[in-house]
Amino acid sequence: MKKTIVWIIFALVSGALLGKLTFDRYEKLDTQNVISYDNYVYLLKYGTYKTLDEMSNAITELDRYIYIEKNDKVDAYVAIAKTKENASKIKKIYDNKKIKVEISKEQIDNDVFIQNLNEYEKLLDATEDEKSLIIIENQILSCYESVVVEGE
């Protein structure tokens, strides 16, 4: 009985020691991401404003938009797309509504949002229907707000 207990204690101690050595070794390794995302996206810019109040007063004809503050200016955007083709598709919708927007390329450093955008991009590729495109874009803007804005 004593021999068995001694062997069990020996096995537990040696297992704990080997486990600690193994984990300590891996903590010292430099790791790199296996997947890297292209963080550049195409945004449809509605306008640039000096303050949030000025933007709020100027944007009356849009149901949904996001804004990004940078360099003491506020840029308002109505759509986000991963490819220029899909951005152009959405731009045509706004052009038909007589709403002037321009396509700009920006970098968004949030891999979770980029992954979600890549999935939404498949839906944008698959449809030409204006209502569907606007619904998908509203979902993308909501995703941006929840992942990027609220995640900060």
mmCIF file of N, CA and C in Angstrom, residues 59-147:
data_model
loop_
_atom_site.group_PDB
_atom_site.id
_atom_site.type_symbol
_atom_site.label_atom_id
_atom_site.label_comp_id
_atom_site.label_asym_id
_atom_site.label_seq_id
_atom_site.Cartn_x
_atom_site.Cartn_y
_atom_site.Cartn_z
ATOM 1 N N ILE A 59 -27.391 66.582 -42.026
ATOM 2 C CA ILE A 59 -27.860 65.279 -42.528
ATOM 3 C C ILE A 59 -29.316 65.093 -42.126
ATOM 4 N N THR A 60 -30.194 65.390 -43.066
ATOM 5 C CA THR A 60 -31.623 65.232 -42.798
ATOM 6 C C THR A 60 -32.268 64.217 -43.727
ATOM 7 N N GLU A 61 -31.633 63.937 -44.845
ATOM 8 C CA GLU A 61 -32.254 63.055 -45.829
ATOM 9 C C GLU A 61 -31.810 61.598 -45.725
ATOM 10 N N LEU A 62 -30.959 61.280 -44.756
ATOM 11 C CA LEU A 62 -30.453 59.917 -44.613
ATOM 12 C C LEU A 62 -31.082 59.220 -43.419
ATOM 13 N N ASP A 63 -31.422 57.948 -43.615
ATOM 14 C CA ASP A 63 -31.968 57.156 -42.525
ATOM 15 C C ASP A 63 -30.860 56.609 -41.632
ATOM 16 N N ARG A 64 -29.780 56.183 -42.268
ATOM 17 C CA ARG A 64 -28.719 55.484 -41.540
ATOM 18 C C ARG A 64 -27.363 55.979 -42.014
ATOM 19 N N TYR A 65 -26.479 56.255 -41.069
ATOM 20 C CA TYR A 65 -25.115 56.667 -41.403
ATOM 21 C C TYR A 65 -24.230 56.447 -40.179
ATOM 22 N N ILE A 66 -22.943 56.468 -40.405
ATOM 23 C CA ILE A 66 -21.970 56.442 -39.315
ATOM 24 C C ILE A 66 -21.066 57.654 -39.484
ATOM 25 N N TYR A 67 -20.346 57.996 -38.457
ATOM 26 C CA TYR A 67 -19.386 59.091 -38.580
ATOM 27 C C TYR A 67 -18.082 58.696 -37.904
ATOM 28 N N ILE A 68 -17.016 59.269 -38.418
ATOM 29 C CA ILE A 68 -15.685 59.032 -37.871
ATOM 30 C C ILE A 68 -15.051 60.398 -37.620
ATOM 31 N N GLU A 69 -14.601 60.592 -36.393
ATOM 32 C CA GLU A 69 -13.943 61.842 -36.041
ATOM 33 C C GLU A 69 -12.433 61.662 -36.181
ATOM 34 N N LYS A 70 -11.807 62.557 -36.956
ATOM 35 C CA LYS A 70 -10.353 62.536 -37.087
ATOM 36 C C LYS A 70 -9.869 63.906 -37.535
ATOM 37 N N ASN A 71 -8.716 64.286 -37.045
ATOM 38 C CA ASN A 71 -8.097 65.569 -37.389
ATOM 39 C C ASN A 71 -9.047 66.747 -37.189
ATOM 40 N N ASP A 72 -9.782 66.766 -36.082
ATOM 41 C CA ASP A 72 -10.712 67.843 -35.745
ATOM 42 C C ASP A 72 -11.809 68.029 -36.784
ATOM 43 N N LYS A 73 -12.132 66.962 -37.504
ATOM 44 C CA LYS A 73 -13.230 66.990 -38.467
ATOM 45 C C LYS A 73 -14.093 65.750 -38.253
ATOM 46 N N VAL A 74 -15.298 65.814 -38.750
ATOM 47 C CA VAL A 74 -16.226 64.698 -38.648
ATOM 48 C C VAL A 74 -16.641 64.301 -40.056
ATOM 49 N N ASP A 75 -16.345 63.055 -40.429
ATOM 50 C CA ASP A 75 -16.740 62.530 -41.742
ATOM 51 C C ASP A 75 -17.963 61.637 -41.567
ATOM 52 N N ALA A 76 -18.986 61.858 -42.382
ATOM 53 C CA ALA A 76 -20.197 61.049 -42.349
ATOM 54 C C ALA A 76 -20.174 60.074 -43.520
ATOM 55 N N TYR A 77 -20.490 58.809 -43.234
ATOM 56 C CA TYR A 77 -20.474 57.755 -44.246
ATOM 57 C C TYR A 77 -21.823 57.041 -44.269
ATOM 58 N N VAL A 78 -22.255 56.647 -45.466
ATOM 59 C CA VAL A 78 -23.542 55.973 -45.612
ATOM 60 C C VAL A 78 -23.402 54.495 -45.939
ATOM 61 N N ALA A 79 -22.197 54.043 -46.304
ATOM 62 C CA ALA A 79 -22.019 52.638 -46.664
ATOM 63 C C ALA A 79 -20.557 52.235 -46.524
ATOM 64 N N ILE A 80 -20.356 50.931 -46.302
ATOM 65 C CA ILE A 80 -19.018 50.348 -46.228
ATOM 66 C C ILE A 80 -19.026 49.094 -47.087
ATOM 67 N N ALA A 81 -17.988 48.921 -47.902
ATOM 68 C CA ALA A 81 -17.857 47.721 -48.728
ATOM 69 C C ALA A 81 -16.392 47.317 -48.781
ATOM 70 N N LYS A 82 -16.153 46.053 -49.022
ATOM 71 C CA LYS A 82 -14.782 45.556 -49.098
ATOM 72 C C LYS A 82 -14.193 45.742 -50.490
ATOM 73 N N THR A 83 -15.044 45.664 -51.513
ATOM 74 C CA THR A 83 -14.553 45.817 -52.885
ATOM 75 C C THR A 83 -15.105 47.098 -53.498
ATOM 76 N N LYS A 84 -14.357 47.619 -54.434
ATOM 77 C CA LYS A 84 -14.774 48.850 -55.107
ATOM 78 C C LYS A 84 -16.021 48.604 -55.961
ATOM 79 N N GLU A 85 -16.164 47.402 -56.499
ATOM 80 C CA GLU A 85 -17.334 47.076 -57.326
ATOM 81 C C GLU A 85 -18.620 47.198 -56.513
ATOM 82 N N ASN A 86 -18.606 46.646 -55.296
ATOM 83 C CA ASN A 86 -19.805 46.735 -54.461
ATOM 84 C C ASN A 86 -20.043 48.158 -53.975
ATOM 85 N N ALA A 87 -18.983 48.895 -53.711
ATOM 86 C CA ALA A 87 -19.133 50.299 -53.333
ATOM 87 C C ALA A 87 -19.765 51.084 -54.487
ATOM 88 N N SER A 88 -19.352 50.777 -55.713
ATOM 89 C CA SER A 88 -19.928 51.450 -56.888
ATOM 90 C C SER A 88 -21.396 51.090 -57.067
ATOM 91 N N LYS A 89 -21.749 49.836 -56.778
ATOM 92 C CA LYS A 89 -23.145 49.401 -56.853
ATOM 93 C C LYS A 89 -24.019 50.232 -55.924
ATOM 94 N N ILE A 90 -23.528 50.426 -54.721
ATOM 95 C CA ILE A 90 -24.302 51.177 -53.730
ATOM 96 C C ILE A 90 -24.303 52.668 -54.070
ATOM 97 N N LYS A 91 -23.209 53.156 -54.612
ATOM 98 C CA LYS A 91 -23.129 54.565 -55.013
ATOM 99 C C LYS A 91 -24.181 54.877 -56.073
ATOM 100 N N LYS A 92 -24.417 53.931 -56.987
ATOM 101 C CA LYS A 92 -25.436 54.132 -58.025
ATOM 102 C C LYS A 92 -26.820 54.318 -57.406
ATOM 103 N N ILE A 93 -27.089 53.600 -56.331
ATOM 104 C CA ILE A 93 -28.385 53.734 -55.659
ATOM 105 C C ILE A 93 -28.545 55.157 -55.130
ATOM 106 N N TYR A 94 -27.506 55.659 -54.486
ATOM 107 C CA TYR A 94 -27.577 57.021 -53.946
ATOM 108 C C TYR A 94 -27.584 58.060 -55.063
ATOM 109 N N ASP A 95 -26.884 57.786 -56.153
ATOM 110 C CA ASP A 95 -26.925 58.701 -57.298
ATOM 111 C C ASP A 95 -28.337 58.788 -57.864
ATOM 112 N N ASN A 96 -29.036 57.645 -57.936
ATOM 113 C CA ASN A 96 -30.418 57.632 -58.421
ATOM 114 C C ASN A 96 -31.353 58.414 -57.499
ATOM 115 N N LYS A 97 -31.018 58.456 -56.217
ATOM 116 C CA LYS A 97 -31.823 59.212 -55.258
ATOM 117 C C LYS A 97 -31.399 60.680 -55.194
ATOM 118 N N LYS A 98 -30.449 61.069 -56.044
ATOM 119 C CA LYS A 98 -29.921 62.437 -56.091
ATOM 120 C C LYS A 98 -29.207 62.819 -54.784
ATOM 121 N N ILE A 99 -28.576 61.843 -54.171
ATOM 122 C CA ILE A 99 -27.773 62.071 -52.972
ATOM 123 C C ILE A 99 -26.317 61.920 -53.374
ATOM 124 N N LYS A 100 -25.571 62.988 -53.194
ATOM 125 C CA LYS A 100 -24.192 62.989 -53.647
ATOM 126 C C LYS A 100 -23.285 62.331 -52.595
ATOM 127 N N VAL A 101 -22.611 61.260 -53.010
ATOM 128 C CA VAL A 101 -21.632 60.574 -52.161
ATOM 129 C C VAL A 101 -20.385 60.304 -52.989
ATOM 130 N N GLU A 102 -19.270 60.137 -52.301
ATOM 131 C CA GLU A 102 -18.029 59.810 -52.998
ATOM 132 C C GLU A 102 -17.382 58.608 -52.319
ATOM 133 N N ILE A 103 -16.685 57.820 -53.109
ATOM 134 C CA ILE A 103 -16.024 56.624 -52.596
ATOM 135 C C ILE A 103 -14.635 57.002 -52.084
ATOM 136 N N SER A 104 -14.349 56.588 -50.856
ATOM 137 C CA SER A 104 -13.013 56.809 -50.307
ATOM 138 C C SER A 104 -12.502 55.499 -49.709
ATOM 139 N N LYS A 105 -11.210 55.331 -49.748
ATOM 140 C CA LYS A 105 -10.591 54.116 -49.225
ATOM 141 C C LYS A 105 -9.970 54.442 -47.870
ATOM 142 N N GLU A 106 -10.356 53.696 -46.858
ATOM 143 C CA GLU A 106 -9.890 53.933 -45.500
ATOM 144 C C GLU A 106 -9.431 52.616 -44.885
ATOM 145 N N GLN A 107 -8.662 52.739 -43.824
ATOM 146 C CA GLN A 107 -8.204 51.559 -43.101
ATOM 147 C C GLN A 107 -8.950 51.460 -41.783
ATOM 148 N N ILE A 108 -9.474 50.261 -41.501
ATOM 149 C CA ILE A 108 -10.155 49.995 -40.241
ATOM 150 C C ILE A 108 -9.408 48.851 -39.568
ATOM 151 N N ASP A 109 -8.833 49.145 -38.423
ATOM 152 C CA ASP A 109 -8.018 48.149 -37.727
ATOM 153 C C ASP A 109 -8.840 47.399 -36.689
ATOM 154 N N ASN A 110 -9.738 46.563 -37.179
ATOM 155 C CA ASN A 110 -10.538 45.720 -36.307
ATOM 156 C C ASN A 110 -10.811 44.429 -37.058
ATOM 157 N N ASP A 111 -10.075 43.379 -36.720
ATOM 158 C CA ASP A 111 -10.174 42.118 -37.456
ATOM 159 C C ASP A 111 -11.546 41.468 -37.354
ATOM 160 N N VAL A 112 -12.221 41.645 -36.233
ATOM 161 C CA VAL A 112 -13.562 41.060 -36.079
ATOM 162 C C VAL A 112 -14.525 41.710 -37.075
ATOM 163 N N PHE A 113 -14.457 43.034 -37.180
ATOM 164 C CA PHE A 113 -15.327 43.723 -38.139
ATOM 165 C C PHE A 113 -14.973 43.325 -39.568
ATOM 166 N N ILE A 114 -13.698 43.229 -39.888
ATOM 167 C CA ILE A 114 -13.277 42.857 -41.244
ATOM 168 C C ILE A 114 -13.781 41.456 -41.588
ATOM 169 N N GLN A 115 -13.723 40.537 -40.624
ATOM 170 C CA GLN A 115 -14.260 39.192 -40.867
ATOM 171 C C GLN A 115 -15.754 39.258 -41.173
ATOM 172 N N ASN A 116 -16.492 40.016 -40.375
ATOM 173 C CA ASN A 116 -17.930 40.161 -40.609
ATOM 174 C C ASN A 116 -18.200 40.816 -41.958
ATOM 175 N N LEU A 117 -17.414 41.830 -42.292
ATOM 176 C CA LEU A 117 -17.586 42.521 -43.569
ATOM 177 C C LEU A 117 -17.341 41.576 -44.736
ATOM 178 N N ASN A 118 -16.366 40.691 -44.605
ATOM 179 C CA ASN A 118 -16.102 39.709 -45.670
ATOM 180 C C ASN A 118 -17.315 38.811 -45.895
ATOM 181 N N GLU A 119 -18.025 38.464 -44.824
ATOM 182 C CA GLU A 119 -19.235 37.642 -44.962
ATOM 183 C C GLU A 119 -20.374 38.439 -45.603
ATOM 184 N N TYR A 120 -20.540 39.682 -45.176
ATOM 185 C CA TYR A 120 -21.570 40.534 -45.788
ATOM 186 C C TYR A 120 -21.253 40.790 -47.256
ATOM 187 N N GLU A 121 -19.982 40.835 -47.579
ATOM 188 C CA GLU A 121 -19.559 41.095 -48.966
ATOM 189 C C GLU A 121 -20.082 40.003 -49.910
ATOM 190 N N LYS A 122 -20.159 38.787 -49.417
ATOM 191 C CA LYS A 122 -20.709 37.686 -50.232
ATOM 192 C C LYS A 122 -22.163 37.974 -50.586
ATOM 193 N N LEU A 123 -22.902 38.527 -49.631
ATOM 194 C CA LEU A 123 -24.299 38.879 -49.903
ATOM 195 C C LEU A 123 -24.390 40.031 -50.901
ATOM 196 N N LEU A 124 -23.507 41.018 -50.747
ATOM 197 C CA LEU A 124 -23.507 42.144 -51.684
ATOM 198 C C LEU A 124 -23.171 41.681 -53.097
ATOM 199 N N ASP A 125 -22.262 40.732 -53.218
ATOM 200 C CA ASP A 125 -21.902 40.189 -54.533
ATOM 201 C C ASP A 125 -23.085 39.483 -55.192
ATOM 202 N N ALA A 126 -23.918 38.845 -54.370
ATOM 203 C CA ALA A 126 -24.969 37.978 -54.901
ATOM 204 C C ALA A 126 -26.235 38.715 -55.325
ATOM 205 N N THR A 127 -26.369 39.981 -54.966
ATOM 206 C CA THR A 127 -27.629 40.662 -55.275
ATOM 207 C C THR A 127 -27.406 41.948 -56.067
ATOM 208 N N GLU A 128 -28.438 42.302 -56.811
ATOM 209 C CA GLU A 128 -28.469 43.567 -57.552
ATOM 210 C C GLU A 128 -29.684 44.398 -57.135
ATOM 211 N N ASP A 129 -30.558 43.821 -56.327
ATOM 212 C CA ASP A 129 -31.783 44.472 -55.891
ATOM 213 C C ASP A 129 -31.463 45.633 -54.942
ATOM 214 N N GLU A 130 -31.990 46.817 -55.235
ATOM 215 C CA GLU A 130 -31.680 48.012 -54.449
ATOM 216 C C GLU A 130 -32.095 47.878 -52.993
ATOM 217 N N LYS A 131 -33.299 47.371 -52.751
ATOM 218 C CA LYS A 131 -33.777 47.238 -51.372
ATOM 219 C C LYS A 131 -32.897 46.276 -50.583
ATOM 220 N N SER A 132 -32.510 45.186 -51.213
ATOM 221 C CA SER A 132 -31.649 44.210 -50.544
ATOM 222 C C SER A 132 -30.277 44.802 -50.239
ATOM 223 N N LEU A 133 -29.741 45.552 -51.190
ATOM 224 C CA LEU A 133 -28.434 46.176 -50.970
ATOM 225 C C LEU A 133 -28.481 47.159 -49.805
ATOM 226 N N ILE A 134 -29.549 47.946 -49.719
ATOM 227 C CA ILE A 134 -29.683 48.917 -48.627
ATOM 228 C C ILE A 134 -29.842 48.195 -47.292
ATOM 229 N N ILE A 135 -30.600 47.103 -47.273
ATOM 230 C CA ILE A 135 -30.770 46.330 -46.031
ATOM 231 C C ILE A 135 -29.434 45.754 -45.577
ATOM 232 N N ILE A 136 -28.679 45.198 -46.512
ATOM 233 C CA ILE A 136 -27.362 44.642 -46.175
ATOM 234 C C ILE A 136 -26.446 45.749 -45.661
ATOM 235 N N GLU A 137 -26.463 46.900 -46.306
ATOM 236 C CA GLU A 137 -25.621 48.016 -45.866
ATOM 237 C C GLU A 137 -26.007 48.493 -44.473
ATOM 238 N N ASN A 138 -27.300 48.515 -44.172
ATOM 239 C CA ASN A 138 -27.731 48.886 -42.824
ATOM 240 C C ASN A 138 -27.192 47.910 -41.789
ATOM 241 N N GLN A 139 -27.167 46.628 -42.155
ATOM 242 C CA GLN A 139 -26.602 45.614 -41.262
ATOM 243 C C GLN A 139 -25.100 45.826 -41.069
ATOM 244 N N ILE A 140 -24.404 46.176 -42.137
ATOM 245 C CA ILE A 140 -22.962 46.425 -42.049
ATOM 246 C C ILE A 140 -22.700 47.630 -41.145
ATOM 247 N N LEU A 141 -23.482 48.690 -41.304
ATOM 248 C CA LEU A 141 -23.304 49.872 -40.463
ATOM 249 C C LEU A 141 -23.611 49.555 -38.998
ATOM 250 N N SER A 142 -24.617 48.729 -38.757
ATOM 251 C CA SER A 142 -24.921 48.312 -37.383
ATOM 252 C C SER A 142 -23.776 47.486 -36.805
ATOM 253 N N CYS A 143 -23.231 46.616 -37.628
ATOM 254 C CA CYS A 143 -22.088 45.807 -37.202
ATOM 255 C C CYS A 143 -20.901 46.702 -36.867
ATOM 256 N N TYR A 144 -20.666 47.701 -37.697
ATOM 257 C CA TYR A 144 -19.566 48.638 -37.444
ATOM 258 C C TYR A 144 -19.762 49.335 -36.101
ATOM 259 N N GLU A 145 -20.976 49.793 -35.851
ATOM 260 C CA GLU A 145 -21.244 50.486 -34.597
ATOM 261 C C GLU A 145 -21.051 49.576 -33.386
ATOM 262 N N SER A 146 -21.541 48.340 -33.493
ATOM 263 C CA SER A 146 -21.447 47.453 -32.341
ATOM 264 C C SER A 146 -20.042 46.905 -32.123
ATOM 265 N N VAL A 147 -19.319 46.616 -33.192
ATOM 266 C CA VAL A 147 -18.002 45.996 -33.044
ATOM 267 C C VAL A 147 -16.893 47.028 -32.884
#
